[in-house]
Amino acid sequence: MKTLYTVLDHPATKWVLLVFVLVMPLASLLTWAERRQSAMMQDRLGPNRAAPTFAPWLKLKGILHFVADAIKMISKEDFVPGNVHKGLFTLAPLLAIGPVLVAFAIIPFGPTIFPHELTSTLDPLAPTSGEGALNLADSIRLQVASFDYGLLFYFAVLTLANYGGTLAGWASYNKWALLGGLRSSSQMMSYEVAMGLSLMGCFLLVGSLEPGYIVGAGASSKLSPSNPLNWLWLWQFPALILFTTAAIAETKRAPFDIPEGEPEIIGYFVEYSGLRWGLFFLAEFIEIVFISAVITTVFFGGYQVPFLDPDGFRIGGYMAEVNGQLVSTGGSTFKLPHALVTALQIGAFGLKVILLCWFQLLVRWTLPRFRADQLMNLGWKLLLPLALAWTMLSALFKLAAMSFGWV
Amino acid sequence: MAGHGHEEAHDETAGPKVLAVSKVSPKVRTIAVVRPSEHDVTYLEAARKGLGVTLRHFMKNFFGKRRPAEALAKGEAVEPRSRFKPAWNEIETIQYPEEKTHYPERFRGLHRLMQREDGNVRCVACMCCPTVCPANCITIIPAESDDKGVEKKPAVFEIDELRCVVCGLCVEACPCDAIRMDSGVHAKPVENRGDAIMTRELLLGLSADVGKDPQSTATQGGEGPDWRG
Ligand code: SF4
Ligand code: SF4
């Protein structure tokens, strides 16, 4: 039993679970959802009839289209043009998809699970030892890696993904691909700065870069972290807009899709076919999921369900120090077992991520593409100064809050 | 379509604002140039407006009920639904093989060959239709008919539906109402080009397949003098 818990708590296990149970299915489903949603927005029906030949009635509103796509991409010819740089050409798709998958390591997708107490309520007032104490051993933290430098890791690793696009453009021996690769790197460079800066205010307010801590603490220590008013979307609303804009630009999708520029240059993957192109395609959708996960974690309380504390739903509680830890207590509670709370919280995380993915698709199918100069203007002349100004405002706010004892 | 509201049309008749008129030639005028204002550098207002439009369509189509296929096919309006049921959505798609739009009466479908009372082919192999066919897709090999009043019949009558441009000239050209394009069915998708060629038997049998009367109302043939004497 002990080994089982150790294996479950191992980062590799958690990463595999996260990527293959949550991320990959969600990203593949997004390829279908994008087409259906854009159809709905344009008064069409969208793909709705892929079904296995042996069960033609199994249409499921067309969800199986992503299976058909996968089969198509795998069975297509893997064509490599004659003059490409073979090594870099092969490396580029992997570089595009790898960093995103690695970056998921910092996302807390659920609370810490205490396997010995699954059926009991996690009462914060329980004694730490002796009769009635909770057995908190062998805990499994639903976050692959919690670094102190948390979101900086994300910024650093996701920058690597840009090499994928740029190298693909360079290695393809194609002018259009090269143009696409250069556009991609210039766009990434411009928006990387604004993206990092726009989160600075959040870091100042919470006092940590670690996503798990941001979710567990919220903006103020006076309110329970499960209180939606304590999530950062309210206190950092401008940052939310700035970050969402910059992050959508990072996914290289409309309205920021000049690296691809379908009607002009087709983009850095113009020479790719089959599964290699499929990797670029999938990387784009995984990035959508990842951006949604980051926005959820930083701005929308991550896995927190509104008013659901570890011991159950609580209205009118307050934060108090118990055994050296700040816990939400008091008020009227509706007690729930630990297992149910965990399930609800993981479900809430999934739901928030899906809603944000939906929002990104909505944006992608609404706004037309920016011109290159508009793009640069928006990035350097608008987002960057605004992010800087907001960082300073947040600092002032934090200073005031600290000196008046609000937080 | 509903939902695509137009902006107030700006007054076209007024023309551009005239700032000055040349004294030498009154046709030369200085006008004020209207450039798009730069007030919305953030694009926030435009983005909000656009998202509103697409969101409204999405919500309506996602939660609404699809209009009945017959109404969609005929382009008819439908009764508004009661307040307690989801409203009709705005999706216009007709799911083709299962649902079909209303076809006009003179729609030209696959060819069919008409029959006489005795079930023989009505065509007299006069070669009018292969002559007029702009796509050269009708192949007829005539043979002598047993009916001396008719003289000829097609031993082979083939139409390559892949080459046919569906112009309907063959029907116009036929002197004895032997070929028609009123079957109302489309050419079938095929995997081999040869499969798209409709033989005499297929063309004759199509009437029964689509449930149409294989016989023409025009009379034809009958006992006539044998020209061979
Ligand atoms: S419809 Fe036109 S193209 Fe087709 S067989 Fe008749 S004459 Fe030829
Ligand atoms: S025009 Fe009519 S009668 Fe003459 S060959 Fe064609 S189908 Fe037969």
XYZ file of C-alpha atoms and ligand atoms in Angstrom:
652
model
C 0.000 0.000 0.000
C 2.784 2.332 0.971
C 4.514 1.715 -2.377
C 1.276 2.380 -4.218
C 0.985 5.795 -2.637
C 4.631 6.515 -3.359
C 4.133 5.531 -6.993
C 0.965 7.622 -7.231
C 2.717 10.598 -5.710
C 5.639 10.311 -8.101
C 5.833 13.268 -10.511
C 6.098 10.971 -13.530
C 2.839 9.183 -12.670
C 1.029 12.428 -12.102
C 2.360 13.926 -15.309
C 1.310 10.919 -17.366
C -2.133 10.980 -15.756
C -2.526 14.703 -16.311
C -1.373 14.665 -19.916
C -3.124 11.510 -21.078
C -6.319 11.791 -19.059
C -6.969 15.512 -19.162
C -4.824 17.346 -21.675
C -4.626 15.070 -24.706
C -8.333 14.156 -24.786
C -9.297 17.767 -24.248
C -6.967 18.989 -26.986
C -8.220 16.363 -29.430
C -11.811 17.153 -28.603
C -11.072 20.819 -29.164
C -10.271 20.088 -32.804
C -13.865 18.926 -33.143
C -15.299 21.549 -30.819
C -13.649 24.304 -32.773
C -15.366 23.259 -35.988
C -18.733 22.708 -34.350
C -18.563 25.944 -32.407
C -17.520 28.034 -35.372
C -20.387 26.450 -37.290
C -22.836 27.383 -34.550
C -21.542 30.929 -34.592
C -22.051 31.121 -38.349
C -25.503 29.486 -38.540
C -24.168 26.183 -39.819
C -24.183 22.680 -38.394
C -20.534 21.709 -38.642
C -19.126 18.200 -38.788
C -21.713 15.887 -37.283
C -21.658 12.563 -39.037
C -18.364 10.686 -38.643
C -19.226 7.184 -37.452
C -17.536 3.804 -37.614
C -18.578 1.776 -40.653
C -19.756 -1.088 -38.459
C -21.986 1.194 -36.394
C -23.316 3.968 -38.612
C -25.789 5.022 -35.934
C -22.948 5.939 -33.567
C -22.714 9.560 -34.611
C -22.435 11.252 -31.198
C -22.913 14.682 -32.771
C -19.703 14.172 -34.706
C -17.319 13.796 -31.794
C -15.659 10.892 -33.589
C -14.352 13.290 -36.220
C -11.214 13.684 -34.172
C -10.602 9.934 -34.436
C -11.081 10.146 -38.183
C -8.625 13.038 -38.306
C -6.062 11.125 -36.284
C -6.354 8.074 -38.538
C -6.048 10.296 -41.560
C -2.950 12.057 -40.296
C -1.230 8.866 -39.210
C -1.884 7.098 -42.489
C -0.915 10.016 -44.726
C 2.363 10.018 -46.586
C 5.174 11.462 -44.523
C 6.688 13.630 -47.210
C 10.027 15.333 -46.652
C 11.036 17.759 -49.404
C 14.484 17.286 -50.906
C 16.379 20.330 -49.702
C 15.267 20.523 -46.096
C 17.659 20.248 -43.197
C 16.676 16.748 -42.128
C 17.618 17.003 -38.467
C 15.993 20.347 -37.737
C 12.999 19.472 -39.885
C 12.370 16.444 -37.688
C 13.130 18.270 -34.474
C 10.843 21.256 -35.057
C 7.434 19.601 -34.463
C 8.762 17.930 -31.334
C 10.079 21.266 -30.109
C 6.677 22.778 -30.703
C 4.765 20.194 -28.706
C 7.279 19.150 -26.042
C 7.644 22.344 -23.986
C 3.886 22.809 -23.634
C 3.511 19.324 -22.235
C 6.385 19.943 -19.842
C 4.922 23.252 -18.726
C 1.807 21.465 -17.484
C 3.933 20.233 -14.591
C 3.345 23.429 -12.643
C -0.448 23.430 -12.874
C -2.263 22.254 -9.727
C -5.252 20.352 -11.089
C -6.698 19.302 -7.776
C -6.223 19.515 -4.028
C -3.909 17.348 -1.980
C -5.440 13.921 -1.459
C -5.105 12.208 1.914
C -5.700 8.539 1.039
C -6.367 7.420 4.631
C -9.145 9.914 5.211
C -11.124 9.609 1.977
C -14.422 8.853 3.717
C -14.125 11.279 6.617
C -14.512 15.027 6.737
C -11.319 17.041 6.913
C -12.257 19.079 9.964
C -9.730 21.890 10.393
C -10.357 21.899 14.146
C -9.454 18.230 14.631
C -6.578 17.625 17.049
C -3.197 16.995 15.490
C -2.411 13.962 17.603
C -4.065 11.398 19.824
C -7.782 10.506 19.791
C -9.700 11.748 16.701
C -6.629 12.996 14.895
C -6.598 12.853 11.106
C -4.115 10.538 9.456
C -2.531 12.837 6.891
C 0.266 10.470 5.905
C 1.029 9.427 2.300
C -0.570 12.551 0.906
C -0.802 12.849 -2.870
C -0.466 16.367 -4.166
C -2.286 16.846 -7.469
C 0.413 18.991 -8.966
C 3.353 17.476 -10.756
C 5.993 19.856 -9.488
C 5.648 22.816 -7.190
C 8.604 25.085 -7.734
C 9.011 28.351 -5.897
C 9.671 29.946 -9.268
C 6.468 28.324 -10.604
C 5.133 30.598 -13.338
C 8.609 31.761 -14.311
C 9.198 28.145 -15.300
C 6.185 28.409 -17.577
C 7.483 31.587 -19.204
C 10.906 30.047 -19.686
C 9.727 26.714 -21.041
C 7.048 28.067 -23.336
C 9.618 30.320 -24.956
C 11.335 27.145 -26.093
C 8.203 26.216 -28.016
C 8.867 29.215 -30.268
C 11.991 27.515 -31.493
C 9.669 24.906 -32.957
C 8.038 27.401 -35.300
C 11.208 29.289 -36.105
C 13.252 26.178 -36.770
C 10.467 24.698 -38.875
C 10.558 27.821 -41.022
C 14.317 27.744 -41.290
C 14.698 24.039 -41.949
C 11.963 23.891 -44.595
C 14.042 25.566 -47.329
C 11.017 27.545 -48.378
C 10.718 31.324 -48.467
C 7.172 31.384 -47.197
C 7.984 29.037 -44.376
C 10.971 31.172 -43.446
C 8.806 34.296 -43.449
C 6.350 32.497 -41.213
C 9.081 31.391 -38.863
C 10.466 34.922 -38.607
C 7.022 36.386 -38.062
C 6.440 33.805 -35.368
C 9.633 34.643 -33.512
C 9.095 38.400 -33.736
C 5.526 38.066 -32.495
C 6.509 35.801 -29.648
C 9.269 38.137 -28.562
C 6.919 41.102 -28.499
C 4.188 39.433 -26.533
C 6.380 37.421 -24.180
C 7.361 40.652 -22.437
C 3.846 41.943 -21.979
C 2.669 38.512 -20.899
C 5.253 38.207 -18.160
C 4.751 41.759 -16.953
C 0.983 41.506 -16.842
C 1.219 38.793 -14.204
C 3.604 40.744 -11.993
C 0.745 42.467 -10.227
C -0.711 39.073 -9.302
C 2.607 37.907 -7.942
C 2.911 41.071 -5.854
C -0.585 40.739 -4.498
C -0.363 37.070 -3.571
C 3.298 37.147 -2.678
C 4.247 33.998 -4.535
C 5.057 32.745 -8.008
C 3.912 29.240 -7.181
C 0.546 28.393 -8.816
C -0.346 25.975 -6.039
C 0.159 28.717 -3.481
C -1.837 31.230 -5.526
C -4.770 28.819 -5.638
C -4.484 27.930 -1.975
C -4.149 31.490 -0.705
C -6.119 33.875 -2.920
C -5.751 37.632 -2.867
C -6.387 38.197 0.800
C -5.804 36.134 3.917
C -8.997 37.572 5.407
C -11.214 35.556 3.085
C -11.408 31.867 2.375
C -9.541 30.901 -0.811
C -12.752 29.321 -2.053
C -14.584 32.644 -2.004
C -14.909 33.849 -5.629
C -14.354 37.405 -4.417
C -10.952 36.308 -3.198
C -9.863 35.061 -6.600
C -7.644 37.375 -8.550
C -10.025 38.099 -11.446
C -11.635 40.825 -9.374
C -8.507 42.382 -7.901
C -6.449 42.051 -11.051
C -9.077 42.569 -13.726
C -6.838 44.665 -16.021
C -4.143 42.017 -15.656
C -6.682 39.386 -16.654
C -7.443 41.224 -19.895
C -3.787 41.985 -20.613
C -2.678 38.449 -19.902
C -5.489 36.868 -21.904
C -4.630 39.044 -24.894
C -0.929 38.278 -24.714
C -1.566 34.604 -24.084
C -3.873 34.291 -27.077
C -1.116 35.932 -29.091
C 1.223 33.235 -27.794
C -0.996 30.501 -29.168
C -0.465 31.993 -32.653
C -4.152 31.780 -33.514
C -6.482 34.392 -34.942
C -6.543 37.340 -34.394
C -2.813 36.920 -33.855
C -2.105 34.388 -36.582
C 0.298 36.331 -38.758
C 2.940 33.572 -38.425
C 0.466 31.343 -40.173
C -1.225 33.991 -42.314
C -3.189 31.399 -44.240
C -4.116 33.602 -47.223
C -0.639 35.124 -47.518
C 2.181 32.759 -46.643
C 0.573 29.636 -45.140
C 3.175 29.752 -42.448
C 6.137 27.929 -41.058
C 4.585 24.481 -41.470
C 3.884 24.833 -45.177
C 6.285 21.981 -46.018
C 4.954 19.635 -43.359
C 2.512 16.851 -44.003
C 0.947 13.937 -42.210
C 1.687 13.383 -38.588
C 4.470 15.964 -38.453
C 1.981 18.648 -39.361
C -0.427 16.973 -36.972
C 2.003 17.611 -34.149
C 2.015 21.349 -34.889
C -1.745 21.256 -35.050
C -2.047 19.392 -31.773
C 0.522 21.669 -30.124
C -1.693 24.628 -30.958
C -4.655 23.050 -29.218
C -2.596 21.885 -26.256
C -1.448 25.473 -25.896
C -5.076 26.553 -25.747
C -5.704 24.081 -22.958
C -2.563 25.217 -21.199
C -3.396 28.911 -21.430
C -6.854 28.122 -20.065
C -5.273 26.174 -17.225
C -2.962 29.072 -16.368
C -5.761 31.641 -16.452
C -7.910 29.338 -14.334
C -5.136 28.849 -11.827
C -4.061 32.443 -11.501
C -7.317 34.336 -11.937
C -10.198 31.973 -11.291
C -9.132 30.093 -8.205
C -7.852 26.971 -9.948
C -9.575 23.904 -8.582
C -11.569 25.840 -5.971
C -15.333 25.413 -6.050
C -17.123 28.553 -4.826
C -17.612 28.335 -1.040
C -16.322 24.751 -0.862
C -13.714 24.480 1.879
C -11.852 21.197 2.533
C -14.537 20.134 5.016
C -17.593 21.103 2.969
C -19.630 24.077 1.792
C -19.376 27.000 4.164
C -21.307 30.262 4.297
C -20.325 33.117 6.554
C -17.065 31.643 7.794
C -13.893 33.467 8.712
C -10.183 32.777 8.571
C -8.548 31.775 11.830
C -5.187 30.452 12.860
C -5.413 26.844 14.031
C -2.277 24.946 14.975
C -0.111 27.456 13.162
C -2.118 27.230 9.933
C -4.587 29.684 8.487
C -7.847 27.812 7.901
C -11.356 28.784 6.970
C -13.711 28.001 9.815
C -16.899 29.077 11.584
C -20.130 29.965 9.815
C -22.664 27.383 8.807
C -21.240 24.364 7.041
C -22.615 21.580 4.958
C -20.092 18.837 5.710
C -18.856 16.615 2.899
C -16.414 13.685 2.897
C -12.904 14.302 1.637
C -13.346 12.091 -1.444
C -16.399 14.022 -2.614
C -14.719 17.382 -2.037
C -11.730 16.216 -4.081
C -13.915 14.993 -6.916
C -15.882 18.256 -6.951
C -12.704 20.295 -7.026
C -11.108 18.315 -9.857
C -14.394 18.608 -11.748
C -14.466 22.350 -11.146
C -10.949 22.682 -12.516
C -11.929 20.767 -15.648
C -15.074 22.822 -16.099
C -13.263 26.136 -15.757
C -10.620 25.028 -18.237
C -13.278 23.932 -20.728
C -15.151 27.223 -20.390
C -11.980 29.201 -20.998
C -11.128 27.036 -24.015
C -14.606 27.797 -25.296
C -13.964 31.482 -24.808
C -10.691 31.293 -26.727
C -12.457 29.578 -29.610
C -15.095 32.300 -29.512
C -12.398 34.945 -29.818
C -10.629 33.045 -32.562
C -13.763 32.845 -34.691
C -14.839 36.426 -34.088
C -11.899 38.725 -34.599
C -10.143 39.171 -37.923
C -6.381 39.025 -38.179
C -4.280 42.019 -37.197
C -1.893 43.504 -39.705
C 1.755 43.106 -38.766
C 2.086 46.786 -37.808
C -1.116 46.746 -35.776
C 0.170 43.673 -34.027
C 3.457 45.304 -33.092
C 1.721 48.519 -32.057
C -0.646 46.611 -29.843
C 2.144 44.619 -28.264
C 4.792 47.267 -27.701
C 2.852 50.524 -27.499
C -0.213 49.349 -25.651
C 0.100 46.084 -23.780
C 3.615 46.690 -22.516
C 3.082 50.200 -21.076
C -0.276 49.179 -19.641
C 1.255 46.113 -18.029
C 4.035 48.244 -16.552
C 1.588 50.809 -15.252
C -0.619 48.131 -13.767
C 2.340 46.506 -12.048
C 3.116 49.799 -10.328
C -0.507 50.387 -9.417
C -0.680 46.907 -7.946
C 2.457 47.597 -5.960
C 0.940 50.781 -4.579
C -2.264 48.955 -3.774
C -0.363 46.207 -2.018
C 1.629 48.772 -0.049
C -1.537 50.542 1.013
C -3.230 47.283 1.873
C -0.302 46.201 3.975
C 0.014 49.440 5.846
C -3.712 49.578 6.588
C -3.820 45.908 7.466
C -6.360 44.888 4.822
C -4.650 41.700 3.730
C -30.994 37.014 -42.353
C -32.040 38.029 -38.930
C -29.392 39.198 -36.553
C -27.279 40.991 -39.122
C -28.421 44.477 -38.273
C -27.076 47.170 -40.518
C -25.499 50.362 -39.248
C -27.459 53.493 -40.028
C -26.658 54.075 -43.677
C -24.751 57.319 -44.018
C -26.381 59.844 -46.291
C -25.075 59.022 -49.761
C -26.887 61.858 -51.492
C -25.285 64.565 -49.396
C -21.821 63.664 -50.660
C -18.587 64.711 -49.031
C -18.381 67.931 -47.121
C -17.188 70.663 -49.462
C -14.611 72.995 -47.928
C -13.924 75.258 -50.902
C -14.918 75.587 -54.544
C -12.483 76.786 -57.179
C -13.471 80.107 -58.736
C -11.889 79.267 -62.068
C -13.538 75.905 -62.473
C -16.425 75.219 -60.101
C -16.041 71.524 -60.616
C -12.746 71.579 -58.768
C -13.581 71.403 -55.102
C -11.738 70.854 -51.890
C -13.529 68.296 -49.794
C -13.095 67.053 -46.274
C -11.632 63.557 -46.238
C -13.222 61.254 -43.701
C -10.660 58.896 -42.243
C -11.527 56.198 -39.750
C -11.028 57.653 -36.323
C -8.155 56.347 -34.263
C -9.993 56.662 -30.993
C -10.178 52.942 -30.365
C -6.532 51.967 -30.316
C -7.229 49.155 -27.908
C -9.738 47.450 -30.217
C -11.628 46.671 -27.008
C -14.859 48.285 -28.146
C -14.759 46.574 -31.529
C -13.856 43.245 -29.959
C -16.693 43.541 -27.453
C -19.161 44.314 -30.196
C -17.957 41.459 -32.378
C -17.958 38.974 -29.537
C -21.489 40.060 -28.733
C -22.683 39.259 -32.239
C -21.019 35.853 -32.443
C -22.032 34.976 -28.906
C -25.656 35.760 -29.667
C -25.579 33.519 -32.717
C -23.838 30.761 -30.795
C -26.305 30.849 -27.921
C -29.290 30.929 -30.224
C -28.042 28.028 -32.317
C -26.707 26.018 -29.394
C -29.773 26.183 -27.185
C -32.396 26.633 -29.851
C -34.190 23.872 -31.696
C -33.468 23.230 -35.328
C -36.317 24.154 -37.615
C -38.105 21.148 -39.153
C -36.406 19.867 -42.268
C -39.446 20.422 -44.478
C -39.644 24.073 -43.509
C -35.916 24.500 -44.111
C -36.160 22.742 -47.457
C -39.004 24.858 -48.724
C -37.654 28.030 -47.168
C -40.921 28.482 -45.317
C -41.361 30.444 -42.142
C -42.233 28.460 -39.023
C -44.663 29.260 -36.231
C -42.870 30.875 -33.307
C -42.555 28.388 -30.469
C -44.238 28.853 -27.129
C -42.341 30.789 -24.519
C -41.584 27.747 -22.445
C -39.802 25.805 -25.171
C -36.416 26.687 -26.667
C -36.860 29.003 -29.635
C -36.009 28.057 -33.201
C -32.373 28.517 -34.068
C -31.034 30.096 -37.212
C -29.162 27.172 -38.732
C -29.784 27.004 -42.447
C -27.997 23.735 -43.235
C -30.011 21.018 -44.928
C -28.495 17.595 -44.307
C -28.509 16.404 -47.856
C -29.043 12.706 -48.339
C -31.608 12.516 -45.548
C -33.238 15.873 -46.207
C -33.655 17.503 -49.561
C -34.507 20.958 -50.692
C -37.537 21.552 -52.810
C -36.593 20.897 -56.450
C -38.143 22.968 -59.219
C -40.491 21.164 -61.554
C -38.110 21.311 -64.490
C -35.134 20.045 -62.522
C -32.997 17.835 -64.756
C -32.040 14.599 -63.050
C -30.649 11.386 -64.495
C -31.909 10.418 -67.920
C -34.530 7.760 -68.312
C -35.656 6.016 -71.467
C -39.394 5.768 -71.995
C -41.177 2.562 -72.879
C -43.984 1.659 -75.213
C -47.117 -0.145 -74.156
C -45.404 -3.469 -74.725
C -42.405 -2.494 -72.637
C -40.052 -2.071 -75.582
C -37.801 0.916 -75.772
C -39.492 3.924 -77.293
C -36.334 5.252 -78.912
C -36.157 4.829 -82.676
C -32.391 5.373 -82.863
C -32.821 8.454 -85.008
C -29.460 9.730 -83.731
C -30.809 13.198 -83.043
C -29.656 13.185 -79.437
C -26.045 12.016 -79.981
C -25.834 14.604 -82.729
C -26.988 17.479 -80.595
C -25.232 16.399 -77.412
C -22.486 18.976 -76.754
C -20.601 16.588 -74.511
C -20.596 13.687 -76.955
C -21.664 11.365 -74.217
C -24.471 9.409 -75.859
C -23.489 6.236 -77.662
C -26.123 4.578 -79.806
C -25.653 1.538 -81.993
C -28.839 1.160 -84.002
C -30.339 -2.127 -85.010
C -33.303 -3.104 -87.073
C -36.534 -3.163 -85.205
C -38.973 -6.033 -85.349
C -41.719 -3.472 -85.634
C -41.661 -2.594 -89.283
C -43.406 0.712 -88.617
C -40.564 1.872 -86.415
C -37.666 0.703 -88.547
C -34.878 1.067 -85.994
C -34.208 0.516 -82.343
C -31.076 1.085 -80.280
C -29.139 -2.125 -79.766
C -26.845 -0.192 -77.489
C -27.864 3.013 -75.778
C -25.342 4.354 -73.307
C -25.003 7.719 -71.606
C -21.786 8.554 -69.827
C -23.153 10.524 -66.885
C -19.658 11.721 -65.981
C -19.332 13.574 -69.270
C -22.928 14.769 -69.443
C -23.239 18.492 -68.777
C -26.930 18.138 -67.958
C -27.926 20.619 -70.634
C -31.136 18.821 -71.543
C -30.632 19.250 -75.287
C -31.086 15.531 -75.877
C -34.572 15.749 -74.423
C -35.368 18.746 -76.588
C -34.036 17.006 -79.679
C -35.906 13.746 -79.301
C -38.742 13.612 -81.858
C -40.682 10.898 -80.088
C -40.442 11.636 -76.371
C -38.167 8.655 -75.849
C -35.673 10.250 -73.503
C -36.500 12.375 -70.505
C -34.585 13.908 -67.605
C -37.440 14.114 -65.138
C -36.330 11.260 -62.852
C -35.367 13.750 -60.144
C -32.295 11.799 -58.997
C -28.694 12.914 -59.082
C -25.871 11.038 -60.728
C -24.497 8.550 -58.215
C -20.939 8.816 -56.971
C -18.815 6.012 -58.423
C -15.354 4.674 -57.787
C -14.609 3.607 -61.370
C -15.337 5.825 -64.308
C -16.957 2.947 -66.157
C -19.604 2.656 -63.471
C -20.938 6.078 -64.377
C -22.036 4.873 -67.798
C -25.754 4.129 -67.817
C -26.686 1.290 -70.131
C -29.955 0.836 -71.976
C -31.349 -1.455 -69.294
C -30.486 0.956 -66.503
C -32.017 3.853 -68.379
C -35.159 1.837 -69.076
C -35.438 0.596 -65.516
C -35.013 3.995 -63.896
C -38.704 4.822 -64.315
C -39.638 1.931 -62.080
C -36.877 2.821 -59.599
C -38.132 6.355 -59.085
C -41.785 5.397 -59.392
C -42.680 7.292 -62.547
C -44.883 6.219 -65.388
C -42.574 4.702 -68.029
C -45.029 5.397 -70.809
C -45.459 8.598 -72.723
C -48.858 10.019 -73.501
C -47.793 10.645 -77.091
C -48.703 7.869 -79.463
C -46.081 6.353 -81.626
C -45.463 3.709 -84.167
C -48.247 1.274 -84.843
C -48.971 -0.525 -88.037
C -47.661 1.492 -90.894
C -46.766 0.700 -94.421
C -43.608 -1.339 -94.713
C -41.245 0.866 -96.668
C -39.399 -2.153 -97.979
C -42.512 -3.085 -99.765
S -28.155 16.414 -71.206
Fe -26.885 17.410 -72.731
S -24.854 16.604 -72.327
Fe -26.260 15.280 -71.236
S -26.668 13.628 -72.655
Fe -28.250 15.157 -72.979
S -27.479 16.429 -74.644
Fe -25.740 15.269 -73.830
S -33.404 11.525 -80.098
Fe -34.839 10.177 -79.071
S -35.418 8.692 -80.618
Fe -33.635 9.744 -81.378
S -31.941 8.439 -80.732
Fe -32.174 9.948 -79.129
S -33.577 8.994 -77.678
Fe -33.693 7.806 -79.526
